[in-house]
Amino acid sequence: MASVTASDLSRAQKLDVGKAILARLVARQQMGPKEDALDGFIPPLNDAVERLSTHVGGKVEADAARKAQLLRLERADSEVDAWLRHHESFIDVEANHRFSPHAEAARALHDAAFPDGISHVDAYIPDENRLCRHAIAVLASPEHAPTVAAIELPTAWTSKWQAALDESDAAFSEVQKARETKASHVGEGRDAEADFVELMVRLRRYMDARAPRADKLKQAENRELLQPLLDALKKLQTEKAARASRRKDDKPAGT
């Protein structure tokens, strides 16, 4: 089984490891002795940790905002759908009123406002909203406004439909913003992860060359400085081996 590396750690794990190693490097620098090559890892690691922290937290916050706005959008869209059905059904009933003097005009209004009935009720939200706004414009047009008044279509309904559309458009816009923010954190977080992995590779190489095997004290210090990474990789390797073992046990006999 291939061994795991720093690149196999999750972004959150990279952040935790980075913070722990940074704290140890800073503490060693403060205690001395001065070691420019080792201390030189502190600024780039600090930068990587800050960026990982920003994008780990930012991604979570953006995803939470997206989910909240999706719920808001679902509610607003349900209101839009309800008022679409109310209007289309009301006008359709009037258009099929056999003894109404306004039936013919109501049929013309229905054909103009709802040429496809309510077939777009489950359409992509911006498309549905656009068609609904077209229907509202027809209802308010000089050609059909007299018919709307004659059949006594409640004006409060149309006001509530308009308000629901405004809320739906606003919620949809916020969902898009949250998605873009999350995508930005995902992309920039990948860059921070790549920089972190590259730093860990260079740091381990430096540690390998930092002290001869005979220098037990410095070898122990190397292990102490790298311990957060070593522990994280050991845990990940153990989990990987356990998963592989479970898959092997679950495999049907003879396959």
Tab-separated table of C-alpha atoms in Angstrom:
chain	number	residue	atom	x	y	z
A	1	MET	CA	0.000	0.000	0.000
A	2	ALA	CA	1.361	3.395	-0.987
A	3	SER	CA	2.276	5.647	1.914
A	4	VAL	CA	0.378	8.876	2.487
A	5	THR	CA	1.893	12.343	2.117
A	6	ALA	CA	1.016	15.864	3.202
A	7	SER	CA	-1.030	16.315	0.036
A	8	ASP	CA	-3.403	13.552	1.244
A	9	LEU	CA	-4.394	15.552	4.322
A	10	SER	CA	-7.675	17.419	4.182
A	11	ARG	CA	-7.575	21.206	4.093
A	12	ALA	CA	-8.648	21.381	7.730
A	13	GLN	CA	-5.945	18.873	8.689
A	14	LYS	CA	-3.339	20.872	6.789
A	15	LEU	CA	-4.423	23.939	8.725
A	16	ASP	CA	-4.132	22.178	12.089
A	17	VAL	CA	-0.716	20.744	11.227
A	18	GLY	CA	0.495	24.080	9.888
A	19	LYS	CA	-0.554	25.919	13.050
A	20	ALA	CA	1.129	23.359	15.290
A	21	ILE	CA	4.419	23.304	13.377
A	22	LEU	CA	4.435	27.108	13.091
A	23	ALA	CA	4.032	27.417	16.874
A	24	ARG	CA	6.964	25.045	17.424
A	25	LEU	CA	9.204	26.826	14.939
A	26	VAL	CA	8.435	30.197	16.524
A	27	ALA	CA	9.109	28.836	20.013
A	28	ARG	CA	12.433	27.373	18.867
A	29	GLN	CA	13.380	30.674	17.222
A	30	GLN	CA	12.664	32.557	20.435
A	31	MET	CA	14.728	30.157	22.512
A	32	GLY	CA	17.593	30.139	20.004
A	33	PRO	CA	20.186	29.606	18.854
A	34	LYS	CA	19.709	31.561	15.648
A	35	GLU	CA	19.338	29.346	12.590
A	36	ASP	CA	18.544	31.423	9.525
A	37	ALA	CA	17.725	28.512	7.212
A	38	LEU	CA	15.231	26.968	9.641
A	39	ASP	CA	13.800	30.292	10.809
A	40	GLY	CA	13.290	31.188	7.161
A	41	PHE	CA	10.410	28.694	7.037
A	42	ILE	CA	8.391	30.778	9.509
A	43	PRO	CA	7.188	33.641	7.228
A	44	PRO	CA	5.968	31.452	4.331
A	45	LEU	CA	4.400	28.928	6.717
A	46	ASN	CA	2.658	31.747	8.586
A	47	ASP	CA	1.315	33.029	5.251
A	48	ALA	CA	0.113	29.557	4.235
A	49	VAL	CA	-1.602	29.070	7.604
A	50	GLU	CA	-3.370	32.420	7.351
A	51	ARG	CA	-4.588	31.627	3.843
A	52	LEU	CA	-5.702	28.129	4.810
A	53	SER	CA	-7.553	29.567	7.793
A	54	THR	CA	-9.274	32.152	5.611
A	55	HIS	CA	-10.407	29.656	3.027
A	56	VAL	CA	-11.322	26.829	5.420
A	57	GLY	CA	-13.559	29.156	7.427
A	58	GLY	CA	-14.651	31.110	4.373
A	59	LYS	CA	-15.756	28.005	2.522
A	60	VAL	CA	-17.810	26.847	5.516
A	61	GLU	CA	-19.406	30.275	5.945
A	62	ALA	CA	-20.140	30.604	2.231
A	63	ASP	CA	-21.690	27.151	2.146
A	64	ALA	CA	-23.859	27.970	5.173
A	65	ALA	CA	-24.938	31.215	3.495
A	66	ARG	CA	-25.711	29.337	0.289
A	67	LYS	CA	-27.886	26.818	2.130
A	68	ALA	CA	-29.744	29.583	3.976
A	69	GLN	CA	-30.388	31.456	0.742
A	70	LEU	CA	-31.496	28.248	-0.985
A	71	LEU	CA	-34.150	27.805	1.707
A	72	ARG	CA	-35.178	31.435	1.257
A	73	LEU	CA	-35.325	30.895	-2.498
A	74	GLU	CA	-37.403	27.729	-2.148
A	75	ARG	CA	-39.960	29.571	-0.030
A	76	ALA	CA	-40.107	32.535	-2.403
A	77	ASP	CA	-40.461	30.269	-5.422
A	78	SER	CA	-43.318	28.438	-3.720
A	79	GLU	CA	-45.090	31.775	-3.281
A	80	VAL	CA	-44.494	32.637	-6.934
A	81	ASP	CA	-45.921	29.270	-7.982
A	82	ALA	CA	-48.977	29.688	-5.794
A	83	TRP	CA	-49.844	33.125	-7.158
A	84	LEU	CA	-49.205	31.946	-10.710
A	85	ARG	CA	-51.751	29.180	-10.187
A	86	HIS	CA	-54.227	31.551	-8.530
A	87	HIS	CA	-54.133	34.008	-11.436
A	88	GLU	CA	-54.156	31.464	-14.246
A	89	SER	CA	-56.962	29.441	-12.674
A	90	PHE	CA	-59.099	32.494	-11.891
A	91	ILE	CA	-58.860	33.840	-15.432
A	92	ASP	CA	-59.391	30.377	-16.918
A	93	VAL	CA	-62.594	29.966	-14.899
A	94	GLU	CA	-63.865	33.330	-16.153
A	95	ALA	CA	-62.909	32.429	-19.728
A	96	ASN	CA	-65.054	29.285	-19.489
A	97	HIS	CA	-68.043	30.963	-17.828
A	98	ARG	CA	-70.726	30.191	-20.418
A	99	PHE	CA	-73.042	33.044	-19.520
A	100	SER	CA	-70.513	35.722	-18.624
A	101	PRO	CA	-70.444	38.783	-20.907
A	102	HIS	CA	-66.704	38.932	-20.246
A	103	ALA	CA	-65.866	35.340	-21.179
A	104	GLU	CA	-64.478	36.140	-24.620
A	105	ALA	CA	-62.334	38.970	-23.275
A	106	ALA	CA	-61.144	36.683	-20.448
A	107	ARG	CA	-60.123	34.058	-23.018
A	108	ALA	CA	-58.108	36.672	-24.879
A	109	LEU	CA	-56.525	37.764	-21.594
A	110	HIS	CA	-55.677	34.166	-20.708
A	111	ASP	CA	-54.113	33.525	-24.134
A	112	ALA	CA	-51.999	36.669	-23.829
A	113	ALA	CA	-50.903	36.259	-20.195
A	114	PHE	CA	-50.662	32.467	-20.045
A	115	PRO	CA	-50.135	31.145	-23.598
A	116	ASP	CA	-48.683	27.906	-22.173
A	117	GLY	CA	-50.876	27.727	-19.099
A	118	ILE	CA	-48.757	26.958	-16.039
A	119	SER	CA	-46.308	24.643	-17.822
A	120	HIS	CA	-43.406	26.840	-16.702
A	121	VAL	CA	-44.260	26.510	-12.999
A	122	ASP	CA	-41.267	24.178	-12.493
A	123	ALA	CA	-38.964	25.881	-14.982
A	124	TYR	CA	-35.540	27.317	-14.127
A	125	ILE	CA	-36.383	30.054	-11.636
A	126	PRO	CA	-35.152	33.060	-13.672
A	127	ASP	CA	-37.105	31.761	-16.683
A	128	GLU	CA	-40.273	31.214	-14.667
A	129	ASN	CA	-39.970	34.634	-13.042
A	130	ARG	CA	-39.493	36.305	-16.421
A	131	LEU	CA	-42.636	34.657	-17.787
A	132	CYS	CA	-44.572	35.587	-14.661
A	133	ARG	CA	-43.511	39.214	-14.981
A	134	HIS	CA	-44.659	39.106	-18.596
A	135	ALA	CA	-48.076	37.907	-17.380
A	136	ILE	CA	-48.266	40.743	-14.853
A	137	ALA	CA	-47.399	43.234	-17.584
A	138	VAL	CA	-50.230	41.842	-19.717
A	139	LEU	CA	-52.670	42.211	-16.813
A	140	ALA	CA	-51.674	45.866	-16.435
A	141	SER	CA	-51.680	46.666	-20.156
A	142	PRO	CA	-54.227	49.167	-21.541
A	143	GLU	CA	-55.606	46.408	-23.757
A	144	HIS	CA	-56.427	43.984	-20.936
A	145	ALA	CA	-56.696	46.118	-17.777
A	146	PRO	CA	-60.447	46.716	-18.404
A	147	THR	CA	-61.019	42.963	-18.543
A	148	VAL	CA	-59.072	42.473	-15.302
A	149	ALA	CA	-61.351	45.018	-13.659
A	150	ALA	CA	-64.522	43.566	-15.202
A	151	ILE	CA	-63.877	40.022	-13.974
A	152	GLU	CA	-62.834	41.448	-10.589
A	153	LEU	CA	-59.448	39.758	-10.412
A	154	PRO	CA	-58.255	40.766	-6.912
A	155	THR	CA	-55.570	43.422	-7.257
A	156	ALA	CA	-54.125	42.308	-3.907
A	157	TRP	CA	-53.293	38.980	-5.511
A	158	THR	CA	-51.220	40.631	-8.204
A	159	SER	CA	-49.432	42.825	-5.641
A	160	LYS	CA	-48.521	39.727	-3.626
A	161	TRP	CA	-47.383	37.948	-6.796
A	162	GLN	CA	-45.142	40.894	-7.662
A	163	ALA	CA	-43.701	40.928	-4.125
A	164	ALA	CA	-43.032	37.178	-4.312
A	165	LEU	CA	-41.219	37.641	-7.616
A	166	ASP	CA	-39.082	40.426	-6.159
A	167	GLU	CA	-38.175	38.210	-3.207
A	168	SER	CA	-37.436	35.271	-5.505
A	169	ASP	CA	-35.138	37.357	-7.718
A	170	ALA	CA	-33.313	38.744	-4.679
A	171	ALA	CA	-32.882	35.297	-3.134
A	172	PHE	CA	-31.660	33.833	-6.428
A	173	SER	CA	-29.066	36.603	-6.680
A	174	GLU	CA	-27.832	35.880	-3.149
A	175	VAL	CA	-27.573	32.165	-3.904
A	176	GLN	CA	-25.427	32.953	-6.936
A	177	LYS	CA	-23.193	35.239	-4.867
A	178	ALA	CA	-22.767	32.582	-2.179
A	179	ARG	CA	-21.880	29.988	-4.830
A	180	GLU	CA	-19.303	32.319	-6.358
A	181	THR	CA	-17.829	33.067	-2.934
A	182	LYS	CA	-17.595	29.373	-2.120
A	183	ALA	CA	-15.984	28.658	-5.489
A	184	SER	CA	-13.466	31.431	-4.853
A	185	HIS	CA	-12.557	29.946	-1.466
A	186	VAL	CA	-12.262	26.486	-3.012
A	187	GLY	CA	-9.927	27.719	-5.757
A	188	GLU	CA	-7.772	29.967	-3.600
A	189	GLY	CA	-7.744	27.332	-0.871
A	190	ARG	CA	-6.258	24.847	-3.340
A	191	ASP	CA	-3.412	27.289	-3.968
A	192	ALA	CA	-2.806	27.635	-0.233
A	193	GLU	CA	-2.846	23.849	0.135
A	194	ALA	CA	-0.297	23.466	-2.654
A	195	ASP	CA	1.997	26.000	-0.989
A	196	PHE	CA	1.626	24.208	2.350
A	197	VAL	CA	2.524	20.834	0.826
A	198	GLU	CA	5.561	22.324	-0.923
A	199	LEU	CA	6.700	23.865	2.373
A	200	MET	CA	6.346	20.548	4.202
A	201	VAL	CA	8.398	18.786	1.530
A	202	ARG	CA	11.176	21.384	1.799
A	203	LEU	CA	11.053	21.404	5.597
A	204	ARG	CA	11.395	17.635	5.821
A	205	ARG	CA	14.288	17.672	3.385
A	206	TYR	CA	15.967	20.371	5.427
A	207	MET	CA	15.447	18.362	8.602
A	208	ASP	CA	16.951	15.275	6.968
A	209	ALA	CA	20.118	17.236	6.207
A	210	ARG	CA	20.112	19.323	9.395
A	211	ALA	CA	21.820	16.887	11.725
A	212	PRO	CA	23.947	13.744	11.389
A	213	ARG	CA	22.479	10.561	12.844
A	214	ALA	CA	25.029	10.703	15.608
A	215	ASP	CA	23.595	14.020	16.878
A	216	LYS	CA	20.791	12.525	18.964
A	217	LEU	CA	19.732	15.823	20.502
A	218	LYS	CA	19.227	17.562	17.180
A	219	GLN	CA	17.559	14.457	15.729
A	220	ALA	CA	15.119	14.545	18.649
A	221	GLU	CA	14.509	18.260	18.064
A	222	ASN	CA	13.787	17.542	14.403
A	223	ARG	CA	11.187	14.946	15.382
A	224	GLU	CA	9.638	17.334	17.889
A	225	LEU	CA	9.317	20.105	15.317
A	226	LEU	CA	7.770	17.768	12.743
A	227	GLN	CA	5.663	15.738	15.211
A	228	PRO	CA	2.280	17.307	14.239
A	229	LEU	CA	2.837	16.322	10.611
A	230	LEU	CA	4.188	12.877	11.487
A	231	ASP	CA	1.223	12.171	13.780
A	232	ALA	CA	-1.298	13.327	11.185
A	233	LEU	CA	0.280	11.172	8.482
A	234	LYS	CA	0.469	8.145	10.781
A	235	LYS	CA	-3.223	8.509	11.656
A	236	LEU	CA	-4.148	8.883	7.989
A	237	GLN	CA	-2.086	5.815	7.055
A	238	THR	CA	-3.795	3.785	9.787
A	239	GLU	CA	-7.245	4.854	8.577
A	240	LYS	CA	-6.307	4.021	4.991
A	241	ALA	CA	-5.111	0.553	6.013
A	242	ALA	CA	-8.312	-0.036	7.987
A	243	ARG	CA	-10.460	0.912	4.993
A	244	ALA	CA	-8.450	-1.398	2.740
A	245	SER	CA	-8.859	-4.224	5.246
A	246	ARG	CA	-12.630	-3.701	5.408
A	247	ARG	CA	-12.878	-3.744	1.627
A	248	LYS	CA	-10.900	-6.992	1.538
A	249	ASP	CA	-13.155	-8.552	4.182
A	250	ASP	CA	-16.274	-7.457	2.305
A	251	LYS	CA	-15.065	-8.887	-0.994
A	252	PRO	CA	-17.033	-12.028	-1.945
A	253	ALA	CA	-15.077	-15.246	-1.737
A	254	GLY	CA	-13.611	-16.443	-5.012
A	255	THR	CA	-13.520	-13.019	-6.650
